[in-house]
Structures are given as structure tokens and as C-alpha cells.
Coordinates of C-alpha atoms in Angstrom, one line a residue:
Chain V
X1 CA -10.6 2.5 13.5
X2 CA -11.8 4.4 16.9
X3 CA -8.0 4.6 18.2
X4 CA -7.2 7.0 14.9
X5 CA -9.3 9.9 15.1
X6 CA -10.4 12.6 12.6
X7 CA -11.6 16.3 13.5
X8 CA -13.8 17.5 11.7
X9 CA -16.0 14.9 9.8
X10 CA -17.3 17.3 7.9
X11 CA -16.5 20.8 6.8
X12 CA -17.6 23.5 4.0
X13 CA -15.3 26.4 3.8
X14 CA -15.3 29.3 1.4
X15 CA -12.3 29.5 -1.3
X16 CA -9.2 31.4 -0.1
X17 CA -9.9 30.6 3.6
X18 CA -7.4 28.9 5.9
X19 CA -8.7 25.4 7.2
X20 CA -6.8 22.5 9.6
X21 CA -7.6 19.0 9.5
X22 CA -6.7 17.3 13.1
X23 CA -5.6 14.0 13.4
X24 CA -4.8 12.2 16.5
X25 CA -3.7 8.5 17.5
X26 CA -4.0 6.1 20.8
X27 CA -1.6 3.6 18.8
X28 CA 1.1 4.5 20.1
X29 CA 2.4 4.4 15.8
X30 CA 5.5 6.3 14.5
X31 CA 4.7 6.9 11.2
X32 CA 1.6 8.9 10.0
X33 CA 0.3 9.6 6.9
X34 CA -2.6 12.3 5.0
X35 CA -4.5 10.6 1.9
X36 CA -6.9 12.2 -0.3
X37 CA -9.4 10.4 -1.4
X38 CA -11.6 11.6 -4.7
X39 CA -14.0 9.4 -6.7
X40 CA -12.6 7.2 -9.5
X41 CA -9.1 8.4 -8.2
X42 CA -8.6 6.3 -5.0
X43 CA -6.5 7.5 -2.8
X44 CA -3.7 10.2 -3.1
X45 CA -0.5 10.7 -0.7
X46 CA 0.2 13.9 0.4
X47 CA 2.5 13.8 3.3
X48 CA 3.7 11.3 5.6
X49 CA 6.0 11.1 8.8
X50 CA 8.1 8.9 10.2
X51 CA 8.3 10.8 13.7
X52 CA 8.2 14.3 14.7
X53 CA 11.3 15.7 12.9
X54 CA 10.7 13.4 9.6
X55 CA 8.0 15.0 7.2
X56 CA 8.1 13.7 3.9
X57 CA 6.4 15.4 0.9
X58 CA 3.8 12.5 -1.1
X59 CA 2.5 12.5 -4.4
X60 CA 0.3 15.5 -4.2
X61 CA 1.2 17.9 -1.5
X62 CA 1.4 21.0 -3.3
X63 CA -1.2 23.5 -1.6
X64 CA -1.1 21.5 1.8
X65 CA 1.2 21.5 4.5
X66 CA 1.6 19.2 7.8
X67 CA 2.4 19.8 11.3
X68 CA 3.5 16.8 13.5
X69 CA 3.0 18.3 16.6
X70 CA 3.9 15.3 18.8
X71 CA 3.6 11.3 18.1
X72 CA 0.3 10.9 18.3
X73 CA -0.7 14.5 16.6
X74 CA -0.6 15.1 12.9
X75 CA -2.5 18.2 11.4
X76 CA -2.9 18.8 7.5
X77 CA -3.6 22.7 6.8
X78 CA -5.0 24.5 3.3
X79 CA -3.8 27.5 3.6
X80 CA -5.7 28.8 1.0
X81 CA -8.6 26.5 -0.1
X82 CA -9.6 26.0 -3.4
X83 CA -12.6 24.2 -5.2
X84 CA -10.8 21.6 -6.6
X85 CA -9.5 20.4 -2.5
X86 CA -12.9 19.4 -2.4
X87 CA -12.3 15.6 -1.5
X88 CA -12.6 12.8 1.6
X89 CA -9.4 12.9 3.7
X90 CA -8.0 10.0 5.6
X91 CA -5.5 10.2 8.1
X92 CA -4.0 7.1 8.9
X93 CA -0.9 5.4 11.3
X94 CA 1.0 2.3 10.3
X95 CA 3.1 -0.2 12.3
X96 CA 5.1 -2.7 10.7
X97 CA 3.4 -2.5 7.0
X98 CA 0.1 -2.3 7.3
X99 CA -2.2 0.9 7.6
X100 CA -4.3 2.3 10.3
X101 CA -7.1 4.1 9.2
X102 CA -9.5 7.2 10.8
X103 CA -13.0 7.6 9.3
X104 CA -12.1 10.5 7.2
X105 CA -12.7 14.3 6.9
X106 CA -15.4 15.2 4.3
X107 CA -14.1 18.4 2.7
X108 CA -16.5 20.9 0.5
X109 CA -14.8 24.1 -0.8
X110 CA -17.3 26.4 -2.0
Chain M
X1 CA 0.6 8.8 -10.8
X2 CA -1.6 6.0 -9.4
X3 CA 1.1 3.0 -9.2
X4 CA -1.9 0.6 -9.1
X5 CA -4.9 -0.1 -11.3
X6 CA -7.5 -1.8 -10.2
X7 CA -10.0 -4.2 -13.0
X8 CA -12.7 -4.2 -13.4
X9 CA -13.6 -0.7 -11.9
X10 CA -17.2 -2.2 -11.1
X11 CA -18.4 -5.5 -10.7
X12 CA -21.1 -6.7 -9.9
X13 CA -22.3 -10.7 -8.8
X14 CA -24.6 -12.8 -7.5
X15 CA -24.2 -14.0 -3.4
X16 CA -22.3 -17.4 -3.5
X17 CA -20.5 -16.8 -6.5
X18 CA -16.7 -16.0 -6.5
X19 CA -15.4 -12.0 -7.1
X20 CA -12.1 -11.2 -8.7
X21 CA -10.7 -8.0 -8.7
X22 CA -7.2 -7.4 -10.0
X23 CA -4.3 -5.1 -9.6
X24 CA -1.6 -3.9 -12.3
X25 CA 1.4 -1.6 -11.0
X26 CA 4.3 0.0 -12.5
X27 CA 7.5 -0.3 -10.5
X28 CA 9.1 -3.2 -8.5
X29 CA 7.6 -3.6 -5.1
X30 CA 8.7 -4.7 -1.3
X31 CA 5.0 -5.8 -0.7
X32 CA 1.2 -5.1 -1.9
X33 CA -1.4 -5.2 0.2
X34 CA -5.4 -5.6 -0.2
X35 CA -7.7 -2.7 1.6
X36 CA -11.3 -2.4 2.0
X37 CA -13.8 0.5 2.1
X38 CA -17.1 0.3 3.2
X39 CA -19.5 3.4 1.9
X40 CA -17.0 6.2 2.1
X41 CA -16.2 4.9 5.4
X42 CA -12.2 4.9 6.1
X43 CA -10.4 1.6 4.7
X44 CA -9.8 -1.5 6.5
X45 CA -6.3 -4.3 5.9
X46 CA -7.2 -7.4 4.5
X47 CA -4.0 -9.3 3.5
X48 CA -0.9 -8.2 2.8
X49 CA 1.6 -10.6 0.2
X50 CA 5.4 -10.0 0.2
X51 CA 7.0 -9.8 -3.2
X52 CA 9.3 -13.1 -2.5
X53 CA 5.4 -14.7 -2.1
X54 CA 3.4 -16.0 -5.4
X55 CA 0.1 -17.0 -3.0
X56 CA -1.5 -16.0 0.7
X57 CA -5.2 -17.1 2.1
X58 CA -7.3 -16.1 4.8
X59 CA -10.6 -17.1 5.2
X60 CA -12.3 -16.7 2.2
X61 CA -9.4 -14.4 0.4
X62 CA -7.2 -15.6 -2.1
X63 CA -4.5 -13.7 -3.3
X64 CA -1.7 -13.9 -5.6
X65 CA 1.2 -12.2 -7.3
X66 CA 3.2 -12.1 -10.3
X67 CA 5.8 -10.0 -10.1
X68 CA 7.0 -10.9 -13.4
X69 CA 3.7 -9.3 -14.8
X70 CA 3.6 -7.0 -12.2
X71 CA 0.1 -8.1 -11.2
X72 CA -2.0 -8.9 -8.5
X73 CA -5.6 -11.0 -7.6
X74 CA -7.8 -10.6 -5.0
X75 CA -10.7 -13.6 -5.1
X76 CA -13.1 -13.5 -2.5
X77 CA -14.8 -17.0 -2.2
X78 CA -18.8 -17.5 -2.0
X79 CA -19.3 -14.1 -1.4
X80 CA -21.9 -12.4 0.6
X81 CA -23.6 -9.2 0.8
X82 CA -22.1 -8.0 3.2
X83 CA -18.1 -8.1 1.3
X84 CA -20.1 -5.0 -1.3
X85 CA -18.0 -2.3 -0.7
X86 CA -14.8 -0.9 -2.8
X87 CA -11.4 -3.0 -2.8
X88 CA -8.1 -1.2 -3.2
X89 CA -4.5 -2.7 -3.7
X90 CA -1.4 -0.5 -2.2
X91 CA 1.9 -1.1 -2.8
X92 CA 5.4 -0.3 -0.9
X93 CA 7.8 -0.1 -3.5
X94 CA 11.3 -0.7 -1.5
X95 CA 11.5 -2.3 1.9
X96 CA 11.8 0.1 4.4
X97 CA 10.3 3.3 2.9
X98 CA 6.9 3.0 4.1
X99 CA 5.3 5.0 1.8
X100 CA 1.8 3.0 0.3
X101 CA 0.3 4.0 -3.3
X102 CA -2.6 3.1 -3.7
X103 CA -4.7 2.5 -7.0
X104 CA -8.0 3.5 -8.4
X105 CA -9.9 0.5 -6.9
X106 CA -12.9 -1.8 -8.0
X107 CA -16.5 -1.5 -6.6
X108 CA -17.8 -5.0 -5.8
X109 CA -21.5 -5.1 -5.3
X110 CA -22.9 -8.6 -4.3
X111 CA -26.5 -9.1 -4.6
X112 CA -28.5 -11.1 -2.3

């Protein structure tokens, strides 16, 4: 979907190093959400937000953290990368109850 | 935890013939909803069914839940090679809390 879009598509980093994933919306959507995606897994949620001020914790978001920095910005940071973060991420936006998807951040941690 | 699984993980048919793909989850839901993924590419809504629903169509999708067995189907009809790709279920579990879980997914590959 071209109006949610994902910087970078693709990134190596070295372990222990700092690394932000951008995400930014046209939609006009409230709520935002960070998936990981990892093969025979399917996809992981590791924050969401309902607006600005509302940042909600998903099923995996110990080792990230989130920054809404206005409604149509939402960053995901490592703050110290590991191996194992080595995945596809997916920032998406929803309206009513149905999901939005970018094209994903491929992820390497080396 | 996954709340859904996906069955078959892989599956694999001839074009023209019908796929089904199923989806199990654990709590009570609001609504579950059908996704796509082409090659890694980011994932795409196809239907959405609400839990007060037992059957939705669109085009050639079919699908239906049992919230007794806590089960859903996805059955795409005369399927072509373009519908390979990976097919996830998601599921809101209370109205209102907008928070999707997704499960494991199935591969569908559909040769021509």
C-alpha cells in the first residue's frame, strides 16, 4: 500500500548498535501498529497506537520501543540490536477494522 | 502466543481446483479477518467475518466461522496462479480494542 510507507527497505546493522525504523502514513488513520514478521511464525505485535498520547505494549515488545511523533509518524527503535531481531517488519494503519499495510523493513543483525 | 493457527502450513494444487486453508484460535473474538502476502511483500485485506456471522463471499472467496469450534475457512474457488502466495487469518478478540493477532499462516502454491 503506497500511502503507508516504510524507511528503510533494507538494513544490516552490527549487534549492540542503535537502529530506527520510520514509518509514515497519507491515510489520514488513527491507530498504527509495528509487526514482526519471521518465517513459520507469521506475524508478531509489538506496539500499536491509538493516537499520539496512546502507545500500547503488543505481544513482543521487549527490546523495542515506539515514538508516535505525530498522526501520520510512527518510528520503532532497537536500541541495542541483537541477532535474533533479524526479521521483516511491517508497519501498518487501520480504520474501522481492517489493516493497512507498508511493504516492510527487511532487517539483518549481524 | 500465536492466537491463530493456520492448516495446512503448505499446500499445494492444481489451477482450477478449489484451495482451503483453515484457521483455529484460542479466545472469543469480535471479528477475524483473511490477509494475503504476496513474496514477502507486505499483506493485503481480503474479507473480514464478524463473529455474530457463520458465512461471507466475495468473488471467489468463501469464508466461514464457527465460533463454537473456534474455527475458521478460507476456500478460494477455481483458483489461479496468480492467488500462490501466503494466507493469514487475524483476529480482534473484543470489539473496540483494535489490537489484530495474527497466526502462522498457510503457503498456497497453485500450479498452472
Amino acid at each position: 500500500d503506497a500511502d503507508v510507507t516504510q524507511t528503510p527497505r533494507n538494513r544490516i546493522t552490527k549487534t549492540g548498535k542503535r537502529i530506527m525504523l520510520e514509518c509514515s502514513q497519507t491515510k489520514g488513520h488513527d491507530r498504527m501498529y509495528w509487526y514482526r514478521q519471521d518465517p513459520g511464525l507469521g506475524l508478531r505485535l509489538i506496539y500499536y497506537s491509538f493516537d499520539v498520547k496512546d502507545i500500547n505494549k503488543g505481544e513482543i515488545s521487549d527490546g523495542y520501543s515506539v515514538s508516535r511523533q505525530a498522526q501520520a509518524k510512527f518510528s520503532l527503535s532497537l536500541e541495542s540490536a541483537i541477532p535474533n531481531q533479524t526479521a521483516l517488519y511491517f508497519c501498518a494503519t487501520s480504520d474501522y477494522d481492517r489493516l493497512h499495510f507498508g511493504s516492510g523493513t527487511r532487517l539483518t543483525v549481524v | 502466543s500465536q492466537q491463530g493457527e493456520e492448516d495446512p502450513q503448505a499446500l499445494s494444487i492444481q489451477e482450477g481446483e478449489n484451495a482451503t486453508m483453515n484457521c483455529s484460535y484460542k479466545t472469543s473474538i469480535n471479528n477475524l479477518q483473511w490477509y494475503r502476502q504476496n513474496s514477502g511483500r507486505g499483506l493485503v485485506h481480503l474479507i473480514l467475518i464478524r463473529s455474530n456471522e457463520r458465512e461471507k463471499h466475495s468473488g471467489r472467496l468463501r469464508v466461514t466461522l464457527d465460533t463454537s469450534k473456534k474455527s475458521s475457512s478460507l476456500l478460494i474457488t477455481a483458483s489461479r496462479a496468480a492467488d500462490t502466495a501466503s494466507y493469514f487469518c487475524a483476529t480482534e478478540r473484543a470489539r473496540g480494542t483494535y489490537k489484530y493477532i495474527f497466526g502462522t499462516g498457510t503457503r498456497l502454491k497453485v500450479l498452472a
